[in-house]
Amino acid sequence: MTEPEKLTKSKDVIAYLAEQFPNCFSLKGDAKPLKIGIFEDLAKRLEDDEKVSKTRLRTALRHYTNSWRYLYSIKAGEARVDLDGNEADKVTEEHQEHAQESLKESKAKAAQKAKEKNTAKPKAPVKKKSTESAKPSKPKAAKKKPKPELKLEEVELSKLSVGQQVQVKAGNQPMTGTITELDKNDVQVQLANGLSMKVKADKIFLRA
């Protein structure tokens, strides 16, 4: 027997999840808020599935929950769902605020990329007009000031506690999370987007 082909792209993993758990994941239409700790449930259900590794699964799940379609679904009071579509915990106001902030930042980045792409395109040569008929050029709009970076400070593991809100550096941007478990050098954190992940203590920071 030939081994099943492993899925390496996030979009392929998400499509596979939508196929395996249609009452939880979707590719079109309104997304459903996912249950807190859904990654652990997925890892358990798919532990014998050779098509998806835990690493790819985690990356795809992060991609899914950071999509605009999913962020739109995070509304306070909405029920989160488990893998079978059963209602779990409710979306809190804090999670809704975090989703809206993430959506705002994501849209701003997309607009900036589109602007840079358009600027990079070669422009057709413009015929010079005589100075007499030339119209005064409009003053350029002032550039928007960049959003100030979030100031973070390092914290010792001994000063962390369960239930404490922290900032987690797991990518380019720090994410807000709440500590759910402490284990030696590892910290289990529940992120505001609903995901739960385990990170090293050096990835945990507090707002300065």
C-alpha positions as protocol buffer text, in pm:
chain_id: "A"
residue {
  index: 1
  type: MET
  ca { x: 0 y: 0 z: 0 }
}
residue {
  index: 2
  type: THR
  ca { x: 121 y: 347 z: -82 }
}
residue {
  index: 3
  type: GLU
  ca { x: 144 y: 601 z: 198 }
}
residue {
  index: 4
  type: PRO
  ca { x: -116 y: 881 z: 189 }
}
residue {
  index: 5
  type: GLU
  ca { x: 15 y: 1211 z: 56 }
}
residue {
  index: 6
  type: LYS
  ca { x: 84 y: 1454 z: 339 }
}
residue {
  index: 7
  type: LEU
  ca { x: -86 y: 1791 z: 325 }
}
residue {
  index: 8
  type: THR
  ca { x: 167 y: 2075 z: 340 }
}
residue {
  index: 9
  type: LYS
  ca { x: -34 y: 2387 z: 251 }
}
residue {
  index: 10
  type: SER
  ca { x: -263 y: 2553 z: 504 }
}
residue {
  index: 11
  type: LYS
  ca { x: -547 y: 2590 z: 253 }
}
residue {
  index: 12
  type: ASP
  ca { x: -533 y: 2216 z: 179 }
}
residue {
  index: 13
  type: VAL
  ca { x: -534 y: 2131 z: 551 }
}
residue {
  index: 14
  type: ILE
  ca { x: -832 y: 2364 z: 611 }
}
residue {
  index: 15
  type: ALA
  ca { x: -1019 y: 2204 z: 318 }
}
residue {
  index: 16
  type: TYR
  ca { x: -947 y: 1863 z: 470 }
}
residue {
  index: 17
  type: LEU
  ca { x: -1076 y: 1977 z: 811 }
}
residue {
  index: 18
  type: ALA
  ca { x: -1393 y: 2113 z: 650 }
}
residue {
  index: 19
  type: GLU
  ca { x: -1439 y: 1774 z: 485 }
}
residue {
  index: 20
  type: GLN
  ca { x: -1379 y: 1577 z: 806 }
}
residue {
  index: 21
  type: PHE
  ca { x: -1567 y: 1812 z: 1041 }
}
residue {
  index: 22
  type: PRO
  ca { x: -1831 y: 1995 z: 829 }
}
residue {
  index: 23
  type: ASN
  ca { x: -2029 y: 2103 z: 1137 }
}
residue {
  index: 24
  type: CYS
  ca { x: -1725 y: 2288 z: 1272 }
}
residue {
  index: 25
  type: PHE
  ca { x: -1514 y: 2417 z: 981 }
}
residue {
  index: 26
  type: SER
  ca { x: -1632 y: 2577 z: 658 }
}
residue {
  index: 27
  type: LEU
  ca { x: -1476 y: 2719 z: 343 }
}
residue {
  index: 28
  type: LYS
  ca { x: -1756 y: 2955 z: 239 }
}
residue {
  index: 29
  type: GLY
  ca { x: -2031 y: 3156 z: 404 }
}
residue {
  index: 30
  type: ASP
  ca { x: -2036 y: 3248 z: 771 }
}
residue {
  index: 31
  type: ALA
  ca { x: -1772 y: 3084 z: 990 }
}
residue {
  index: 32
  type: LYS
  ca { x: -1851 y: 2949 z: 1337 }
}
residue {
  index: 33
  type: PRO
  ca { x: -1650 y: 3050 z: 1646 }
}
residue {
  index: 34
  type: LEU
  ca { x: -1438 y: 2753 z: 1753 }
}
residue {
  index: 35
  type: LYS
  ca { x: -1439 y: 2601 z: 2100 }
}
residue {
  index: 36
  type: ILE
  ca { x: -1153 y: 2700 z: 2330 }
}
residue {
  index: 37
  type: GLY
  ca { x: -896 y: 2419 z: 2315 }
}
residue {
  index: 38
  type: ILE
  ca { x: -1009 y: 2297 z: 1971 }
}
residue {
  index: 39
  type: PHE
  ca { x: -648 y: 2222 z: 1873 }
}
residue {
  index: 40
  type: GLU
  ca { x: -614 y: 1959 z: 2145 }
}
residue {
  index: 41
  type: ASP
  ca { x: -939 y: 1797 z: 2028 }
}
residue {
  index: 42
  type: LEU
  ca { x: -816 y: 1797 z: 1669 }
}
residue {
  index: 43
  type: ALA
  ca { x: -477 y: 1653 z: 1762 }
}
residue {
  index: 44
  type: LYS
  ca { x: -650 y: 1370 z: 1947 }
}
residue {
  index: 45
  type: ARG
  ca { x: -899 y: 1293 z: 1669 }
}
residue {
  index: 46
  type: LEU
  ca { x: -632 y: 1301 z: 1399 }
}
residue {
  index: 47
  type: GLU
  ca { x: -341 y: 1146 z: 1591 }
}
residue {
  index: 48
  type: ASP
  ca { x: -347 y: 839 z: 1363 }
}
residue {
  index: 49
  type: ASP
  ca { x: -408 y: 1039 z: 1045 }
}
residue {
  index: 50
  type: GLU
  ca { x: -87 y: 1036 z: 841 }
}
residue {
  index: 51
  type: LYS
  ca { x: -205 y: 1314 z: 608 }
}
residue {
  index: 52
  type: VAL
  ca { x: -179 y: 1591 z: 868 }
}
residue {
  index: 53
  type: SER
  ca { x: 104 y: 1661 z: 1112 }
}
residue {
  index: 54
  type: LYS
  ca { x: 53 y: 1852 z: 1436 }
}
residue {
  index: 55
  type: THR
  ca { x: 275 y: 2133 z: 1310 }
}
residue {
  index: 56
  type: ARG
  ca { x: 77 y: 2176 z: 988 }
}
residue {
  index: 57
  type: LEU
  ca { x: -246 y: 2146 z: 1183 }
}
residue {
  index: 58
  type: ARG
  ca { x: -147 y: 2424 z: 1424 }
}
residue {
  index: 59
  type: THR
  ca { x: -34 y: 2651 z: 1138 }
}
residue {
  index: 60
  type: ALA
  ca { x: -355 y: 2591 z: 940 }
}
residue {
  index: 61
  type: LEU
  ca { x: -569 y: 2652 z: 1248 }
}
residue {
  index: 62
  type: ARG
  ca { x: -393 y: 2983 z: 1312 }
}
residue {
  index: 63
  type: HIS
  ca { x: -445 y: 3076 z: 946 }
}
residue {
  index: 64
  type: TYR
  ca { x: -816 y: 2989 z: 971 }
}
residue {
  index: 65
  type: THR
  ca { x: -876 y: 3186 z: 1291 }
}
residue {
  index: 66
  type: ASN
  ca { x: -689 y: 3491 z: 1158 }
}
residue {
  index: 67
  type: SER
  ca { x: -899 y: 3507 z: 839 }
}
residue {
  index: 68
  type: TRP
  ca { x: -1135 y: 3801 z: 801 }
}
residue {
  index: 69
  type: ARG
  ca { x: -1431 y: 3564 z: 760 }
}
residue {
  index: 70
  type: TYR
  ca { x: -1357 y: 3401 z: 1095 }
}
residue {
  index: 71
  type: LEU
  ca { x: -1282 y: 3727 z: 1279 }
}
residue {
  index: 72
  type: TYR
  ca { x: -1621 y: 3859 z: 1166 }
}
residue {
  index: 73
  type: SER
  ca { x: -1785 y: 3561 z: 1342 }
}
residue {
  index: 74
  type: ILE
  ca { x: -1638 y: 3646 z: 1684 }
}
residue {
  index: 75
  type: LYS
  ca { x: -1927 y: 3831 z: 1844 }
}
residue {
  index: 76
  type: ALA
  ca { x: -1998 y: 3847 z: 2217 }
}
residue {
  index: 77
  type: GLY
  ca { x: -2265 y: 3598 z: 2321 }
}
residue {
  index: 78
  type: GLU
  ca { x: -2224 y: 3374 z: 2016 }
}
residue {
  index: 79
  type: ALA
  ca { x: -2180 y: 3005 z: 2100 }
}
residue {
  index: 80
  type: ARG
  ca { x: -1851 y: 2842 z: 2009 }
}
residue {
  index: 81
  type: VAL
  ca { x: -1872 y: 2491 z: 1859 }
}
residue {
  index: 82
  type: ASP
  ca { x: -1675 y: 2170 z: 1903 }
}
residue {
  index: 83
  type: LEU
  ca { x: -1565 y: 1938 z: 1620 }
}
residue {
  index: 84
  type: ASP
  ca { x: -1913 y: 1786 z: 1591 }
}
residue {
  index: 85
  type: GLY
  ca { x: -2094 y: 2121 z: 1587 }
}
residue {
  index: 86
  type: ASN
  ca { x: -2215 y: 2100 z: 1947 }
}
residue {
  index: 87
  type: GLU
  ca { x: -2235 y: 2430 z: 2132 }
}
residue {
  index: 88
  type: ALA
  ca { x: -1959 y: 2492 z: 2387 }
}
residue {
  index: 89
  type: ASP
  ca { x: -1857 y: 2812 z: 2568 }
}
residue {
  index: 90
  type: LYS
  ca { x: -1974 y: 3160 z: 2466 }
}
residue {
  index: 91
  type: VAL
  ca { x: -1767 y: 3433 z: 2301 }
}
residue {
  index: 92
  type: THR
  ca { x: -1676 y: 3700 z: 2556 }
}
residue {
  index: 93
  type: GLU
  ca { x: -1667 y: 4076 z: 2498 }
}
residue {
  index: 94
  type: GLU
  ca { x: -1289 y: 4068 z: 2543 }
}
residue {
  index: 95
  type: HIS
  ca { x: -1255 y: 3810 z: 2264 }
}
residue {
  index: 96
  type: GLN
  ca { x: -1481 y: 4019 z: 2039 }
}
residue {
  index: 97
  type: GLU
  ca { x: -1271 y: 4333 z: 2101 }
}
residue {
  index: 98
  type: HIS
  ca { x: -951 y: 4140 z: 2025 }
}
residue {
  index: 99
  type: ALA
  ca { x: -1102 y: 4000 z: 1703 }
}
residue {
  index: 100
  type: GLN
  ca { x: -1209 y: 4347 z: 1589 }
}
residue {
  index: 101
  type: GLU
  ca { x: -862 y: 4485 z: 1661 }
}
residue {
  index: 102
  type: SER
  ca { x: -699 y: 4199 z: 1467 }
}
residue {
  index: 103
  type: LEU
  ca { x: -940 y: 4256 z: 1177 }
}
residue {
  index: 104
  type: LYS
  ca { x: -858 y: 4627 z: 1172 }
}
residue {
  index: 105
  type: GLU
  ca { x: -483 y: 4561 z: 1169 }
}
residue {
  index: 106
  type: SER
  ca { x: -515 y: 4294 z: 899 }
}
residue {
  index: 107
  type: LYS
  ca { x: -719 y: 4524 z: 673 }
}
residue {
  index: 108
  type: ALA
  ca { x: -467 y: 4806 z: 723 }
}
residue {
  index: 109
  type: LYS
  ca { x: -181 y: 4573 z: 619 }
}
residue {
  index: 110
  type: ALA
  ca { x: -374 y: 4456 z: 313 }
}
residue {
  index: 111
  type: ALA
  ca { x: -441 y: 4817 z: 209 }
}
residue {
  index: 112
  type: GLN
  ca { x: -74 y: 4905 z: 254 }
}
residue {
  index: 113
  type: LYS
  ca { x: 37 y: 4607 z: 42 }
}
residue {
  index: 114
  type: ALA
  ca { x: -209 y: 4702 z: -233 }
}
residue {
  index: 115
  type: LYS
  ca { x: -80 y: 5058 z: -224 }
}
residue {
  index: 116
  type: GLU
  ca { x: 284 y: 4943 z: -249 }
}
residue {
  index: 117
  type: LYS
  ca { x: 195 y: 4710 z: -537 }
}
residue {
  index: 118
  type: ASN
  ca { x: 29 y: 4990 z: -731 }
}
residue {
  index: 119
  type: THR
  ca { x: 323 y: 5223 z: -663 }
}
residue {
  index: 120
  type: ALA
  ca { x: 568 y: 4964 z: -795 }
}
residue {
  index: 121
  type: LYS
  ca { x: 391 y: 4939 z: -1134 }
}
residue {
  index: 122
  type: PRO
  ca { x: 572 y: 5133 z: -1412 }
}
residue {
  index: 123
  type: LYS
  ca { x: 377 y: 5437 z: -1519 }
}
residue {
  index: 124
  type: ALA
  ca { x: 326 y: 5537 z: -1881 }
}
residue {
  index: 125
  type: PRO
  ca { x: 532 y: 5841 z: -1987 }
}
residue {
  index: 126
  type: VAL
  ca { x: 341 y: 6165 z: -1945 }
}
residue {
  index: 127
  type: LYS
  ca { x: 373 y: 6440 z: -2203 }
}
residue {
  index: 128
  type: LYS
  ca { x: 503 y: 6762 z: -2059 }
}
residue {
  index: 129
  type: LYS
  ca { x: 256 y: 7046 z: -2064 }
}
residue {
  index: 130
  type: SER
  ca { x: 349 y: 7406 z: -2121 }
}
residue {
  index: 131
  type: THR
  ca { x: 401 y: 7609 z: -1806 }
}
residue {
  index: 132
  type: GLU
  ca { x: 117 y: 7840 z: -1906 }
}
residue {
  index: 133
  type: SER
  ca { x: -150 y: 7568 z: -1917 }
}
residue {
  index: 134
  type: ALA
  ca { x: -13 y: 7361 z: -1631 }
}
residue {
  index: 135
  type: LYS
  ca { x: -247 y: 7345 z: -1336 }
}
residue {
  index: 136
  type: PRO
  ca { x: -108 y: 7383 z: -986 }
}
residue {
  index: 137
  type: SER
  ca { x: -64 y: 7039 z: -833 }
}
residue {
  index: 138
  type: LYS
  ca { x: -270 y: 6949 z: -530 }
}
residue {
  index: 139
  type: PRO
  ca { x: -82 y: 6928 z: -204 }
}
residue {
  index: 140
  type: LYS
  ca { x: -13 y: 6572 z: -102 }
}
residue {
  index: 141
  type: ALA
  ca { x: -212 y: 6440 z: 190 }
}
residue {
  index: 142
  type: ALA
  ca { x: -10 y: 6404 z: 504 }
}
residue {
  index: 143
  type: LYS
  ca { x: 100 y: 6051 z: 575 }
}
residue {
  index: 144
  type: LYS
  ca { x: -72 y: 5878 z: 862 }
}
residue {
  index: 145
  type: LYS
  ca { x: 149 y: 5829 z: 1160 }
}
residue {
  index: 146
  type: PRO
  ca { x: 237 y: 5463 z: 1215 }
}
residue {
  index: 147
  type: LYS
  ca { x: 66 y: 5293 z: 1505 }
}
residue {
  index: 148
  type: PRO
  ca { x: 296 y: 5299 z: 1810 }
}
residue {
  index: 149
  type: GLU
  ca { x: 449 y: 4961 z: 1883 }
}
residue {
  index: 150
  type: LEU
  ca { x: 330 y: 4779 z: 2192 }
}
residue {
  index: 151
  type: LYS
  ca { x: 598 y: 4808 z: 2461 }
}
residue {
  index: 152
  type: LEU
  ca { x: 667 y: 4477 z: 2632 }
}
residue {
  index: 153
  type: GLU
  ca { x: 880 y: 4380 z: 2928 }
}
residue {
  index: 154
  type: GLU
  ca { x: 1027 y: 4042 z: 3011 }
}
residue {
  index: 155
  type: VAL
  ca { x: 897 y: 3856 z: 3314 }
}
residue {
  index: 156
  type: GLU
  ca { x: 1039 y: 3573 z: 3523 }
}
residue {
  index: 157
  type: LEU
  ca { x: 856 y: 3240 z: 3526 }
}
residue {
  index: 158
  type: SER
  ca { x: 832 y: 3254 z: 3905 }
}
residue {
  index: 159
  type: LYS
  ca { x: 626 y: 3573 z: 3882 }
}
residue {
  index: 160
  type: LEU
  ca { x: 366 y: 3425 z: 3647 }
}
residue {
  index: 161
  type: SER
  ca { x: 38 y: 3281 z: 3772 }
}
residue {
  index: 162
  type: VAL
  ca { x: -264 y: 3096 z: 3630 }
}
residue {
  index: 163
  type: GLY
  ca { x: -533 y: 3340 z: 3514 }
}
residue {
  index: 164
  type: GLN
  ca { x: -283 y: 3619 z: 3447 }
}
residue {
  index: 165
  type: GLN
  ca { x: -318 y: 3810 z: 3119 }
}
residue {
  index: 166
  type: VAL
  ca { x: 5 y: 3823 z: 2919 }
}
residue {
  index: 167
  type: GLN
  ca { x: 141 y: 3897 z: 2572 }
}
residue {
  index: 168
  type: VAL
  ca { x: 263 y: 3595 z: 2372 }
}
residue {
  index: 169
  type: LYS
  ca { x: 526 y: 3629 z: 2099 }
}
residue {
  index: 170
  type: ALA
  ca { x: 450 y: 3339 z: 1863 }
}
residue {
  index: 171
  type: GLY
  ca { x: 491 y: 3528 z: 1535 }
}
residue {
  index: 172
  type: ASN
  ca { x: 547 y: 3880 z: 1404 }
}
residue {
  index: 173
  type: GLN
  ca { x: 287 y: 4040 z: 1629 }
}
residue {
  index: 174
  type: PRO
  ca { x: 241 y: 3976 z: 2005 }
}
residue {
  index: 175
  type: MET
  ca { x: -95 y: 3821 z: 2092 }
}
residue {
  index: 176
  type: THR
  ca { x: -303 y: 3868 z: 2405 }
}
residue {
  index: 177
  type: GLY
  ca { x: -357 y: 3553 z: 2610 }
}
residue {
  index: 178
  type: THR
  ca { x: -443 y: 3418 z: 2953 }
}
residue {
  index: 179
  type: ILE
  ca { x: -225 y: 3167 z: 3137 }
}
residue {
  index: 180
  type: THR
  ca { x: -413 y: 2840 z: 3203 }
}
residue {
  index: 181
  type: GLU
  ca { x: -127 y: 2618 z: 3321 }
}
residue {
  index: 182
  type: LEU
  ca { x: 236 y: 2642 z: 3434 }
}
residue {
  index: 183
  type: ASP
  ca { x: 472 y: 2347 z: 3391 }
}
residue {
  index: 184
  type: LYS
  ca { x: 844 y: 2393 z: 3461 }
}
residue {
  index: 185
  type: ASN
  ca { x: 969 y: 2600 z: 3166 }
}
residue {
  index: 186
  type: ASP
  ca { x: 648 y: 2569 z: 2963 }
}
residue {
  index: 187
  type: VAL
  ca { x: 342 y: 2792 z: 2986 }
}
residue {
  index: 188
  type: GLN
  ca { x: -3 y: 2691 z: 2856 }
}
residue {
  index: 189
  type: VAL
  ca { x: -181 y: 3000 z: 2725 }
}
residue {
  index: 190
  type: GLN
  ca { x: -533 y: 3053 z: 2595 }
}
residue {
  index: 191
  type: LEU
  ca { x: -520 y: 3317 z: 2322 }
}
residue {
  index: 192
  type: ALA
  ca { x: -793 y: 3575 z: 2273 }
}
residue {
  index: 193
  type: ASN
  ca { x: -878 y: 3424 z: 1931 }
}
residue {
  index: 194
  type: GLY
  ca { x: -982 y: 3099 z: 2105 }
}
residue {
  index: 195
  type: LEU
  ca { x: -670 y: 2892 z: 2045 }
}
residue {
  index: 196
  type: SER
  ca { x: -476 y: 2728 z: 2325 }
}
residue {
  index: 197
  type: MET
  ca { x: -101 y: 2677 z: 2291 }
}
residue {
  index: 198
  type: LYS
  ca { x: 205 y: 2582 z: 2496 }
}
residue {
  index: 199
  type: VAL
  ca { x: 510 y: 2809 z: 2473 }
}
residue {
  index: 200
  type: LYS
  ca { x: 843 y: 2856 z: 2650 }
}
residue {
  index: 201
  type: ALA
  ca { x: 862 y: 3112 z: 2928 }
}
residue {
  index: 202
  type: ASP
  ca { x: 1087 y: 3337 z: 2717 }
}
residue {
  index: 203
  type: LYS
  ca { x: 796 y: 3393 z: 2478 }
}
residue {
  index: 204
  type: ILE
  ca { x: 582 y: 3544 z: 2756 }
}
residue {
  index: 205
  type: PHE
  ca { x: 583 y: 3920 z: 2818 }
}
residue {
  index: 206
  type: LEU
  ca { x: 386 y: 4180 z: 3009 }
}
residue {
  index: 207
  type: ARG
  ca { x: 278 y: 4521 z: 2886 }
}
residue {
  index: 208
  type: ALA
  ca { x: 531 y: 4782 z: 2993 }
}
